[in-house]
Short mmCIF file of C-alpha atoms in Angstrom, two decimals:
data_model
loop_
_atom_site.label_atom_id
_atom_site.label_comp_id
_atom_site.label_asym_id
_atom_site.label_seq_id
_atom_site.Cartn_x
_atom_site.Cartn_y
_atom_site.Cartn_z
CA UNK A 3 131.39 126.62 72.66
CA UNK A 4 131.06 128.71 75.86
CA UNK A 5 128.08 130.97 76.50
CA UNK A 6 130.43 133.95 76.10
CA UNK A 7 131.53 132.76 72.66
CA UNK A 8 127.92 132.14 71.67
CA UNK A 9 126.92 135.64 72.77
CA UNK A 10 129.89 137.10 70.88
CA UNK A 11 128.89 135.21 67.72
CA UNK A 12 125.40 136.67 67.96
CA UNK A 13 126.78 140.19 68.31
CA UNK A 14 128.99 139.65 65.25
CA UNK A 15 126.09 138.34 63.19
CA UNK A 16 124.67 140.08 60.08
CA UNK A 17 120.90 140.57 60.44
CA UNK A 18 120.40 139.94 56.69
CA UNK A 19 122.21 136.62 56.13
CA UNK A 20 122.16 135.62 59.82
CA UNK A 21 125.81 134.58 59.65
CA UNK A 22 129.03 136.03 61.11
CA UNK A 23 130.05 139.19 59.23
CA UNK A 24 132.02 138.97 56.00
CA UNK A 25 133.65 142.29 55.05
CA UNK A 26 131.48 144.24 57.55
CA UNK A 27 130.34 147.77 56.58
CA UNK A 28 128.52 150.37 58.68
CA UNK A 29 125.56 152.56 57.69
CA UNK A 30 125.38 156.26 58.70
CA UNK A 31 122.87 155.28 61.39
CA UNK A 32 125.47 152.99 63.02
CA UNK A 33 124.21 149.50 62.09
CA UNK A 34 126.49 146.86 60.57
CA UNK A 35 125.99 144.36 57.73
CA UNK A 36 127.99 142.18 55.38
CA UNK A 37 129.06 144.34 52.45
CA UNK A 38 127.62 141.97 49.87
CA UNK A 39 124.31 141.62 51.78
CA UNK A 40 123.72 145.37 52.02
CA UNK A 41 124.83 145.94 48.44
CA UNK A 42 122.39 143.33 47.18
CA UNK A 43 119.63 144.86 49.32
CA UNK A 44 120.19 148.36 47.89
CA UNK A 45 120.74 147.14 44.30
CA UNK A 46 117.16 145.81 44.34
CA UNK A 47 115.62 149.01 45.71
CA UNK A 48 115.02 152.56 44.55
CA UNK A 49 115.35 153.86 48.08
CA UNK A 50 118.30 153.49 50.43
CA UNK A 51 117.35 152.71 54.01
CA UNK A 52 118.77 150.76 56.92
CA UNK A 53 117.25 147.21 57.06
CA UNK A 54 117.35 147.46 60.88
CA UNK A 55 116.00 150.88 61.89
CA UNK A 56 114.43 151.86 58.50
CA UNK A 57 116.24 155.24 58.45
CA UNK A 58 116.25 156.46 54.83
CA UNK A 59 119.27 158.16 53.24
CA UNK A 60 118.85 160.77 50.52
CA UNK A 61 121.88 159.46 48.64
CA UNK A 62 123.31 155.96 48.53
CA UNK A 63 126.07 155.87 51.19
CA UNK A 64 129.53 154.81 50.06
CA UNK A 65 130.22 151.45 51.70
CA UNK A 66 133.67 151.14 53.25
CA UNK A 67 134.78 148.12 55.24
CA UNK A 68 134.78 148.67 58.99
CA UNK A 69 138.37 147.52 59.61
CA UNK A 70 138.03 147.48 63.39
CA UNK A 71 134.95 145.27 63.23
CA UNK A 72 136.56 143.07 60.57
CA UNK A 73 139.62 142.49 62.76
CA UNK A 74 137.35 141.63 65.67
CA UNK A 75 135.46 139.14 63.48
CA UNK A 76 138.70 137.56 62.23
CA UNK A 77 140.03 137.22 65.77
CA UNK A 78 136.77 135.65 66.92
CA UNK A 79 136.81 133.19 64.02
CA UNK A 80 140.40 132.23 64.80
CA UNK A 81 139.64 131.68 68.48
CA UNK A 82 136.62 129.60 67.59
CA UNK A 83 138.64 127.45 65.21
CA UNK A 84 141.49 127.12 67.71
CA UNK A 85 139.13 125.82 70.35
CA UNK A 86 138.19 122.80 68.21
CA UNK A 87 139.88 119.83 70.01
CA UNK A 88 142.68 118.17 68.06
CA UNK A 89 142.46 114.45 67.22
CA UNK A 90 145.65 112.73 68.36
CA UNK A 91 147.20 109.50 67.18
CA UNK A 92 146.15 106.51 69.28
CA UNK A 93 149.39 104.61 68.52
CA UNK A 94 151.98 107.21 69.53
CA UNK A 95 153.27 106.39 73.01
CA UNK A 96 155.32 109.27 74.42
CA UNK A 97 154.56 112.41 72.41
CA UNK A 98 151.25 111.94 70.61
CA UNK A 99 151.19 113.46 67.16
CA UNK A 100 148.21 114.93 65.38
CA UNK A 101 146.08 112.31 63.64
CA UNK A 102 145.50 112.59 59.89
CA UNK A 103 142.94 109.76 59.51
CA UNK A 104 140.61 107.66 61.63
CA UNK A 105 139.83 104.00 60.78
CA UNK A 106 136.25 102.87 61.31
CA UNK A 107 137.26 99.20 61.29
CA UNK A 108 140.15 99.52 63.74
CA UNK A 109 138.28 102.22 65.62
CA UNK A 110 141.56 104.16 66.00
CA UNK A 111 143.09 107.38 64.77
CA UNK A 112 146.55 107.51 63.16
CA UNK A 113 149.27 110.09 62.58
CA UNK A 114 150.99 110.20 59.21
CA UNK A 115 153.68 107.73 60.32
CA UNK A 116 151.38 105.13 61.88
CA UNK A 117 148.93 105.36 58.99
CA UNK A 118 151.53 103.83 56.67
CA UNK A 119 150.47 100.20 57.18
CA UNK A 120 146.86 101.06 56.17
CA UNK A 121 148.23 102.36 52.90
CA UNK A 122 150.55 99.45 52.13
CA UNK A 123 149.13 96.30 53.75
CA UNK A 124 146.57 94.65 51.44
CA UNK A 125 144.16 93.66 54.19
CA UNK A 126 144.26 97.09 55.82
CA UNK A 127 143.77 98.91 52.52
CA UNK A 128 140.16 97.76 52.55
CA UNK A 129 139.49 99.47 55.86
CA UNK A 130 137.23 102.52 55.86
CA UNK A 131 139.30 105.69 56.50
CA UNK A 132 137.75 109.05 57.31
CA UNK A 133 138.98 112.47 58.39
CA UNK A 134 140.12 112.30 62.00
CA UNK A 135 137.34 112.46 64.62
CA UNK A 136 137.28 112.05 68.38
CA UNK A 137 133.86 110.46 68.57
CA UNK A 138 134.58 107.30 66.57
CA UNK A 139 131.88 105.43 68.47
CA UNK A 140 129.28 107.53 66.66
CA UNK A 141 130.45 106.03 63.36
CA UNK A 142 130.29 102.42 64.59
CA UNK A 143 127.25 100.14 64.91
CA UNK A 144 126.91 99.65 68.65
CA UNK A 145 125.33 96.25 68.16
CA UNK A 146 127.72 94.67 65.65
CA UNK A 147 130.77 96.92 66.10
CA UNK A 148 131.03 97.43 62.38
CA UNK A 149 131.24 100.72 60.43
CA UNK A 150 127.94 102.48 59.70
CA UNK A 151 128.37 102.37 55.93
CA UNK A 152 124.74 102.15 54.78
CA UNK A 153 121.52 104.10 55.29
CA UNK A 154 118.19 102.34 55.77
CA UNK A 155 115.53 104.45 54.07
CA UNK A 156 112.72 102.40 55.57
CA UNK A 157 113.80 103.17 59.15
CA UNK A 158 115.72 106.38 58.32
CA UNK A 159 118.85 105.31 60.22
CA UNK A 160 122.49 104.41 59.52
CA UNK A 161 123.33 100.68 59.66
CA UNK A 162 126.26 98.30 59.18
CA UNK A 163 126.45 95.42 56.71
CA UNK A 164 125.34 92.87 59.32
CA UNK A 165 122.24 94.95 60.07
CA UNK A 166 121.11 94.53 56.44
CA UNK A 167 120.64 90.77 56.96
CA UNK A 168 119.33 90.89 60.51
CA UNK A 169 117.22 93.69 61.96
CA UNK A 170 116.80 95.49 58.59
CA UNK A 171 116.43 92.51 56.30
CA UNK A 172 114.74 93.26 52.94
CA UNK A 173 114.84 97.01 53.62
CA UNK A 174 115.81 99.65 51.10
CA UNK A 175 119.48 100.70 51.49
CA UNK A 176 121.83 103.22 49.96
CA UNK A 177 125.39 104.12 50.87
CA UNK A 178 125.93 106.73 53.56
CA UNK A 179 127.73 108.84 50.97
CA UNK A 180 124.82 108.69 48.52
CA UNK A 181 122.30 109.56 51.21
CA UNK A 182 124.55 112.34 52.45
CA UNK A 183 124.82 113.80 48.93
CA UNK A 184 121.03 113.73 48.52
CA UNK A 185 120.51 115.34 51.91
CA UNK A 186 123.16 117.93 51.05
CA UNK A 187 121.22 118.79 47.89
CA UNK A 188 118.05 119.18 49.96
CA UNK A 189 119.88 121.31 52.49
CA UNK A 190 121.27 123.49 49.71
CA UNK A 191 117.74 123.86 48.36
CA UNK A 192 116.51 124.71 51.86
CA UNK A 193 119.33 127.23 52.19
CA UNK A 194 118.37 128.74 48.82
CA UNK A 195 114.75 128.93 49.96
CA UNK A 196 115.80 130.58 53.20
CA UNK A 197 117.93 133.11 51.33
CA UNK A 198 115.00 133.82 49.01
CA UNK A 199 112.71 134.29 52.02
CA UNK A 200 115.27 136.66 53.53
CA UNK A 201 115.44 138.59 50.25
CA UNK A 202 111.64 138.62 49.98
CA UNK A 203 111.39 140.11 53.44
CA UNK A 204 114.08 142.66 52.70
CA UNK A 205 112.12 143.69 49.60
CA UNK A 206 108.93 143.76 51.67
CA UNK A 207 110.65 146.10 54.13
CA UNK A 208 111.63 148.31 51.21
CA UNK A 209 108.05 148.26 49.91
CA UNK A 210 106.78 149.23 53.35
CA UNK A 211 109.31 152.05 53.57
CA UNK A 212 108.40 153.33 50.10
CA UNK A 213 104.66 153.09 50.83
CA UNK A 214 105.20 154.78 54.19
CA UNK A 215 107.04 157.63 52.50
CA UNK A 216 104.23 158.00 49.94
CA UNK A 217 101.66 158.02 52.75
CA UNK A 218 103.70 160.62 54.61
CA UNK A 219 103.88 162.83 51.53
CA UNK A 220 100.14 162.41 50.89
CA UNK A 221 99.41 163.27 54.52
CA UNK A 222 101.56 166.41 54.28
CA UNK A 223 99.82 167.36 51.06
CA UNK A 224 96.38 166.81 52.59
CA UNK A 225 97.37 168.75 55.72
CA UNK A 226 98.46 171.67 53.57
CA UNK A 227 95.25 171.48 51.55
CA UNK A 228 93.15 171.29 54.73
CA UNK A 229 94.93 174.30 56.21
CA UNK A 230 94.24 176.21 53.00
CA UNK A 231 90.57 175.18 52.99
CA UNK A 232 89.95 176.15 56.59
CA UNK A 233 91.97 179.34 56.22
CA UNK A 234 89.68 180.33 53.37
CA UNK A 235 86.64 179.33 55.41
CA UNK A 236 87.84 181.48 58.32
CA UNK A 237 88.28 184.37 55.92
CA UNK A 238 84.76 183.81 54.67
CA UNK A 239 83.42 183.79 58.24
CA UNK A 240 85.31 186.99 59.03
CA UNK A 241 84.01 188.59 55.83
CA UNK A 242 80.41 187.56 56.61
CA UNK A 243 80.84 188.77 60.18
CA UNK A 244 82.21 192.09 58.91
CA UNK A 245 79.27 192.42 56.49
CA UNK A 246 76.83 191.69 59.32
CA UNK A 247 78.48 194.26 61.61
CA UNK A 248 78.49 196.82 58.79
CA UNK A 249 74.81 196.18 58.12
CA UNK A 250 73.99 196.60 61.81
CA UNK A 251 76.04 199.83 61.99
CA UNK A 252 74.33 201.21 58.89
CA UNK A 253 70.92 200.35 60.32
CA UNK A 254 71.90 201.98 63.60
CA UNK A 255 73.01 205.17 61.83
CA UNK A 256 69.76 205.25 59.82
CA UNK A 257 67.78 204.74 63.00
CA UNK A 258 69.67 207.54 64.76
CA UNK A 259 69.00 209.89 61.80
CA UNK A 260 65.33 208.94 61.93
CA UNK A 261 65.25 209.67 65.66
CA UNK A 262 66.91 213.05 65.10
CA UNK A 263 64.29 213.97 62.49
CA UNK A 264 61.47 212.84 64.80
CA UNK A 265 62.82 214.92 67.66
CA UNK A 266 63.12 217.95 65.40
CA UNK A 267 59.49 217.59 64.26
CA UNK A 268 58.32 217.08 67.82
CA UNK A 269 60.19 220.17 69.01
CA UNK A 270 58.59 222.24 66.22
CA UNK A 271 55.13 221.01 67.22
CA UNK A 272 55.85 221.80 70.88
CA UNK A 273 56.74 225.37 69.87
CA UNK A 274 53.50 225.68 67.89
CA UNK A 275 51.44 224.19 70.73
CA UNK A 276 52.99 226.57 73.26
CA UNK A 277 52.27 229.53 70.99
CA UNK A 278 48.62 228.47 70.65
CA UNK A 279 48.39 227.90 74.39
CA UNK A 280 49.64 231.46 75.04
CA UNK A 281 47.01 232.84 72.67
CA UNK A 282 44.29 230.86 74.42
CA UNK A 283 45.37 232.17 77.83
CA UNK A 284 45.15 235.74 76.54
CA UNK A 285 41.74 235.40 74.90
CA UNK A 286 40.19 233.58 77.82
CA UNK A 287 41.21 236.44 80.17
CA UNK A 288 40.02 239.31 77.92
CA UNK A 289 36.99 241.46 78.66
CA UNK A 290 36.71 242.43 75.02
CA UNK A 291 33.85 240.16 74.08
CA UNK A 292 33.58 241.42 70.54
CA UNK A 293 37.25 240.73 69.90
CA UNK A 294 36.95 237.23 71.37
CA UNK A 295 34.10 236.47 68.96
CA UNK A 296 36.00 237.91 66.01
CA UNK A 297 39.18 235.85 66.56
CA UNK A 298 37.48 232.72 67.89
CA UNK A 299 37.34 230.95 64.58
CA UNK A 300 41.00 231.63 63.76
CA UNK A 301 42.32 230.64 67.18
CA UNK A 302 40.29 227.45 67.18
CA UNK A 303 41.43 226.27 63.75
CA UNK A 304 43.06 222.82 63.83
CA UNK A 305 46.81 222.73 64.34
CA UNK A 306 49.00 221.05 61.72
CA UNK A 307 50.41 218.34 64.03
CA UNK A 308 50.88 214.61 63.67
CA UNK A 309 49.20 211.82 65.58
CA UNK A 310 52.37 210.34 67.10
CA UNK A 311 52.41 206.57 67.82
CA UNK A 312 53.73 205.10 71.05
CA UNK A 313 57.54 205.09 71.17
CA UNK A 314 59.06 201.65 72.02
CA UNK A 315 62.61 200.37 72.78
CA UNK A 316 62.49 197.86 69.89
CA UNK A 317 65.94 197.05 68.42
CA UNK A 318 66.66 198.45 65.01
CA UNK A 319 68.24 195.08 64.00
CA UNK A 320 65.88 192.20 64.83
CA UNK A 321 66.94 188.80 66.13
CA UNK A 322 65.22 187.30 63.13
CA UNK A 323 67.40 189.34 60.78
CA UNK A 324 70.52 188.16 62.60
CA UNK A 325 69.27 184.57 62.48
CA UNK A 326 68.65 184.85 58.75
CA UNK A 327 72.15 186.22 58.25
CA UNK A 328 73.70 183.39 60.29
CA UNK A 329 71.67 180.78 58.39
CA UNK A 330 72.82 182.26 55.12
CA UNK A 331 76.40 182.23 56.40
CA UNK A 332 76.06 178.57 57.44
CA UNK A 333 74.71 177.61 54.01
CA UNK A 334 77.50 179.52 52.31
CA UNK A 335 80.16 177.83 54.43
CA UNK A 336 78.63 174.37 53.88
CA UNK A 337 78.54 174.97 50.13
CA UNK A 338 82.15 176.13 50.10
CA UNK A 339 83.29 173.19 52.26
CA UNK A 340 81.50 170.67 50.02
CA UNK A 341 83.04 172.33 46.99
CA UNK A 342 86.50 172.10 48.58
CA UNK A 343 86.02 168.41 49.44
CA UNK A 344 84.73 167.65 45.93
CA UNK A 345 87.67 169.50 44.38
CA UNK A 346 90.08 167.38 46.45
CA UNK A 347 88.35 164.16 45.37
CA UNK A 348 88.42 165.19 41.72
CA UNK A 349 92.22 165.24 41.93
CA UNK A 350 92.02 161.42 42.05
CA UNK A 351 89.94 161.18 38.86
CA UNK A 352 90.55 158.09 36.71
CA UNK A 353 89.54 157.34 33.14
CA UNK A 354 86.79 154.73 33.50
CA UNK A 355 85.50 152.71 30.54
CA UNK A 356 82.96 149.90 30.53
CA UNK A 357 84.03 146.28 30.10
CA UNK A 358 81.84 144.62 27.38
CA UNK A 359 82.86 141.16 28.67
CA UNK A 360 80.97 141.81 31.91
CA UNK A 361 77.82 143.39 30.39
CA UNK A 362 74.46 141.62 30.80
CA UNK A 363 73.03 140.57 27.38
CA UNK A 364 70.23 143.17 27.70
CA UNK A 365 72.73 146.03 27.93
CA UNK A 366 73.96 148.06 24.96
CA UNK A 367 77.27 149.92 25.26
CA UNK A 368 78.40 152.88 23.16
CA UNK A 369 81.35 152.50 20.77
CA UNK A 370 83.64 154.34 23.20
CA UNK A 371 82.40 152.22 26.14
CA UNK A 372 81.39 155.36 28.03
CA UNK A 373 77.58 154.93 27.91
CA UNK A 374 75.19 152.08 28.72
CA UNK A 375 71.42 151.60 28.23
CA UNK A 376 69.00 148.75 28.72
CA UNK A 377 68.10 147.56 25.19
CA UNK A 378 65.20 145.43 26.50
CA UNK A 379 66.23 142.61 24.12
CA UNK A 380 68.36 139.59 24.95
CA UNK A 381 71.44 139.43 22.71
CA UNK A 382 73.33 136.21 22.04
CA UNK A 383 76.76 136.85 23.57
CA UNK A 384 79.58 134.53 24.70
CA UNK A 385 78.80 133.37 28.25
CA UNK A 386 82.26 134.00 29.71
CA UNK A 387 82.89 133.78 33.48
CA UNK A 388 83.04 137.59 33.81
CA UNK A 389 79.56 138.26 32.36
CA UNK A 390 76.52 139.04 34.56
CA UNK A 391 73.55 136.98 33.37
CA UNK A 392 70.80 137.63 35.92
CA UNK A 393 71.00 141.38 36.63
CA UNK A 394 71.51 144.31 34.23
CA UNK A 395 75.04 145.01 35.44
CA UNK A 396 78.27 146.06 33.74
CA UNK A 397 81.62 146.75 35.43
CA UNK A 398 84.49 149.07 34.58
CA UNK A 399 87.48 147.76 32.64
CA UNK A 400 90.09 148.53 35.29
CA UNK A 401 90.12 147.32 38.89
CA UNK A 402 91.82 149.06 41.81
CA UNK A 403 93.53 147.35 44.77
CA UNK A 404 95.14 150.35 46.47
CA UNK A 405 95.11 154.13 46.74
CA UNK A 406 92.21 156.41 45.80
CA UNK A 407 90.10 156.86 42.69
CA UNK A 408 87.14 158.98 41.60
CA UNK A 409 84.74 159.02 38.65
CA UNK A 410 81.48 160.77 37.67
CA UNK A 411 78.32 159.41 36.03
CA UNK A 412 75.53 161.41 34.39
CA UNK A 413 72.11 160.10 35.50
CA UNK A 414 70.01 162.89 33.94
CA UNK A 415 66.57 161.86 32.68
CA UNK A 416 66.51 158.48 34.41
CA UNK A 417 63.86 157.11 36.76
CA UNK A 418 66.09 154.31 38.05
CA UNK A 419 69.81 153.51 38.31
CA UNK A 420 72.40 151.85 40.55
CA UNK A 421 75.99 153.15 40.82
CA UNK A 422 79.00 152.27 42.98
CA UNK A 423 81.81 149.71 43.17
CA UNK A 424 81.97 145.90 43.38
CA UNK A 425 84.75 143.53 44.36
CA UNK A 426 86.18 141.20 41.72
CA UNK A 427 84.84 137.93 43.16
CA UNK A 428 81.12 138.85 43.25
CA UNK A 429 78.56 136.32 42.01
CA UNK A 430 77.89 137.05 38.33
CA UNK A 431 75.52 134.22 37.44
CA UNK A 432 72.99 133.84 40.25
CA UNK A 433 71.03 135.67 42.92
CA UNK A 434 72.82 138.50 44.70
CA UNK A 435 72.07 141.06 47.40
CA UNK A 436 73.55 144.51 46.92
CA UNK A 437 75.23 144.71 50.32
CA UNK A 438 78.85 145.16 51.42
CA UNK A 439 78.88 141.59 52.78
CA UNK A 440 78.27 140.34 49.22
CA UNK A 441 80.86 142.73 47.76
CA UNK A 442 78.76 145.70 46.61
CA UNK A 443 78.90 149.33 47.76
CA UNK A 444 76.16 151.19 45.86
CA UNK A 445 73.39 153.80 45.96
CA UNK A 446 70.29 153.68 43.77
CA UNK A 447 67.27 155.56 42.45
CA UNK A 448 63.93 153.77 42.19
CA UNK A 449 60.50 155.00 41.07
CA UNK A 450 61.97 158.34 39.96
CA UNK A 451 62.21 159.88 43.45
CA UNK A 452 63.16 157.10 45.89
CA UNK A 453 66.87 157.25 46.74
CA UNK A 454 68.51 154.62 48.96
CA UNK A 455 71.98 153.40 49.96
CA UNK A 456 72.40 149.62 49.71
CA UNK A 457 73.75 149.11 53.21
CA UNK A 458 72.53 146.31 55.48
CA UNK A 459 69.80 147.30 56.15
CA UNK A 460 69.32 149.79 53.30
CA UNK A 461 69.25 153.49 54.19
CA UNK A 462 66.65 155.93 52.83
CA UNK A 463 68.26 159.12 51.48
CA UNK A 464 66.55 162.51 51.72
CA UNK A 465 67.99 164.69 48.94
CA UNK A 466 67.05 168.38 48.51
CA UNK A 467 67.60 168.26 44.75
CA UNK A 468 67.49 165.49 42.17
CA UNK A 469 71.09 164.62 41.20
CA UNK A 470 71.94 164.98 37.51
CA UNK A 471 75.52 163.80 37.89
CA UNK A 472 76.87 161.54 40.65
CA UNK A 473 80.53 161.42 41.76
CA UNK A 474 81.96 158.22 43.29
CA UNK A 475 85.10 158.39 45.46
CA UNK A 476 86.98 155.40 46.92
CA UNK A 477 89.84 155.40 49.44
CA UNK A 478 90.99 151.75 49.45
CA UNK A 479 93.23 151.89 52.53
CA UNK A 480 90.72 153.89 54.59
CA UNK A 481 87.81 151.60 53.62
CA UNK A 482 85.74 154.55 52.34
CA UNK A 483 83.22 154.77 49.47
CA UNK A 484 81.51 158.19 49.12
CA UNK A 485 78.85 159.51 46.75
CA UNK A 486 78.34 163.19 45.82
CA UNK A 487 75.86 165.26 43.83
CA UNK A 488 78.35 167.00 41.54
CA UNK A 489 76.17 169.93 40.41
CA UNK A 490 74.79 170.87 43.84
CA UNK A 491 78.17 170.01 45.41
CA UNK A 492 76.44 168.09 48.21
CA UNK A 493 77.21 164.82 49.95
CA UNK A 494 74.82 161.94 49.24
CA UNK A 495 76.13 159.00 51.33
CA UNK A 496 79.32 157.30 52.55
CA UNK A 497 80.21 153.71 53.43
CA UNK A 498 82.89 153.97 56.14
CA UNK A 499 85.21 151.57 57.99
CA UNK A 500 84.96 148.94 55.25
CA UNK A 501 87.57 146.22 54.75
CA UNK A 502 88.83 145.68 51.18
CA UNK A 503 91.05 142.70 50.35
CA UNK A 504 90.71 142.36 46.57
CA UNK A 505 90.27 144.50 43.47
CA UNK A 506 87.32 146.92 43.30
CA UNK A 507 85.64 147.71 39.98
CA UNK A 508 83.30 150.63 39.09
CA UNK A 509 79.71 149.29 39.01
CA UNK A 510 76.85 150.40 36.74
CA UNK A 511 73.22 149.30 36.38
CA UNK A 512 70.95 151.49 34.16
CA UNK A 513 67.92 149.47 35.42
CA UNK A 514 64.95 148.30 33.37
CA UNK A 515 63.97 150.32 30.29
CA UNK A 516 60.33 150.53 31.52
CA UNK A 517 58.97 150.77 27.97
CA UNK A 518 61.05 153.83 27.22
CA UNK A 519 60.38 155.72 30.45
CA UNK A 520 63.87 154.91 31.75
CA UNK A 521 65.64 154.79 28.38
CA UNK A 522 68.21 157.53 29.08
CA UNK A 523 71.79 156.20 29.28
CA UNK A 524 74.22 156.19 32.16
CA UNK A 525 77.16 158.26 30.89
CA UNK A 526 80.68 158.24 32.30
CA UNK A 527 81.58 161.92 31.97
CA UNK A 528 84.84 163.79 31.57
CA UNK A 529 85.92 165.40 34.85
CA UNK A 530 87.04 169.01 34.91
CA UNK A 531 88.83 169.56 38.24
CA UNK A 532 88.37 173.11 39.52
CA UNK A 533 90.90 172.87 42.35
CA UNK A 534 93.74 174.41 40.36
CA UNK A 535 91.74 176.96 38.38
CA UNK A 536 89.50 178.69 40.88
CA UNK A 537 89.49 179.83 44.49
CA UNK A 538 87.30 178.16 47.08
CA UNK A 539 86.10 181.44 48.51
#
C-alpha cells in the first residue's frame, strides 16, 4: 500500500475502535466516529461528550450517518481491495485466467479449467490445495521443497513431513490448521482485551469529564460564597469606618462646644478684670484719702475668676483611641471570617459513628456508637485484623477516598485526647508514631493544657481558650486536614499539601482514664450548620 493510501486510511480511522469507519456519524463539534462505537460510548454514560475534544452536549445529539464521509470510505475500501494483485493461472499460455486454487505440492496456481485434473486424478487429489496466493514459496519448506503442513511447538516454526524425522525429530507437532485455530482464539481474546481496554479508557474519559464538571460547579459555588463573604466583610469594614468617623466627628463637636464655653467664660472674666482695673486707676489717682480708705476693702476683695490651666494643641481623638478601634475592628473581622470559613466547612458534615471492630479492648463505646471512654479494664474481644491492640484507638465506621468531609467532637472535661484522621492501612497491632508518614493526621491535648499537632516534628499550639468542641475538616483532593475550635470559631491547626492515596477514617483516642481524672467521654456531636440560617455580618 502506498504512503498516500496509508495516510488516507489513518484519516478515515475511528479513534474509538481504531479501524476504518463503519457508518460514520459526526458530532456537533465536528469529529467523526463509527455510529456503533459512539452509541456504545454514550449508552454507558450519563453525560454526552465528544471522546476527542471532551466538549459536552446538554442533550444527546441525534446521530445521522455522514453520507459524504461514508461514500469516501466505501471508495477508499474499493480502491484498496482493487489494488490487491490477482493470482493468475500458471498453466494458461496466451490469455492467463484468474487462478482459483494454488497447489503446495505442484507449487503452481490453477484456473478453474486447469484445476480439473487435481479434482479427478487420484494421485493429484491428495495434493494440498489452498486459496490462490502469489508467494507460494512461503508455504514450501525451502530445505525439502515439501508443503509446510505441520507446526513444531518446540521450535515455534512451520515444518514439512521430512523435517519431523530430521532436524525436528522427537519434537512436539500439531497441524498448521490446529495451531492456526489456537492462535486465532488467542488473537480473538487479545482483540477482546483490546476492545475492553478501549472501553475502559472511554469510561475513564467520561469519569474525568463528570468529575471535572463537578469540580467546576464546586469552584463556581465556592467563588460565589467567597464573593459573598468578602462583600459582607467589606460592608463590615465600611460600617466600622463610618462608626469611627462618626465618633471622631462627635468628639470634635463636643470639643468645639467646650472651647466655645471656655472662651465665653474667659471673655466674662476679662470684662470683670477690666472693670476692676478701671476702679483701681481711679482710686490710685484720688486725693480723697478718706474715701480711699473707706472703699479699700471692697475694691481689694478677691475676684471670682478661675485658675486657668495651660492651653495645648492636643488632639481631641487620641492615637491610642484610634488604635483601640482598629484593633477591635481587626478582631471583629477575624471572628467573622473564621465564622464564615467554619460555616462553609459545616456544609460538608457527615454522620460519623464509631466502629466497634476497631476499638482497643480498654475502650467502651455507647450503644449508639457516638461516645467513647477508657474503661481502664481489658475486655476479652475477638482479635480481628481491624482492631487496635496496643493504643487506645477507635476509628469511624465509614472511610472516605474522595471529596470533603467534616465532623465535630466534644472534648469538654478531658485532660487528654487525640483526634484526627488515619489511613486504612495503618499498623493496628504494634508500635506506631502519630505522624503523616505513618498515616496519621492528628492534634492532641496532654496534661490538661499542653496542645500539640502531631506533625514531624510535632508543633506546639498556643490556644487563647481551651476548646470544648473540636471540628475536623478534610479536603481529600487538596491534601488538607484542618482543626477548628467550634465555640470560639478559631483555627487550631492545618496539615497542608498532603498526598492521600487510600481511604481515610475519622480517628479517636480518649487517652488514659488517669484514675477518673480523664474519665469524660469523647462525643461525636450533631452539627447544626448556621450558613443557611444566619448572616455572617
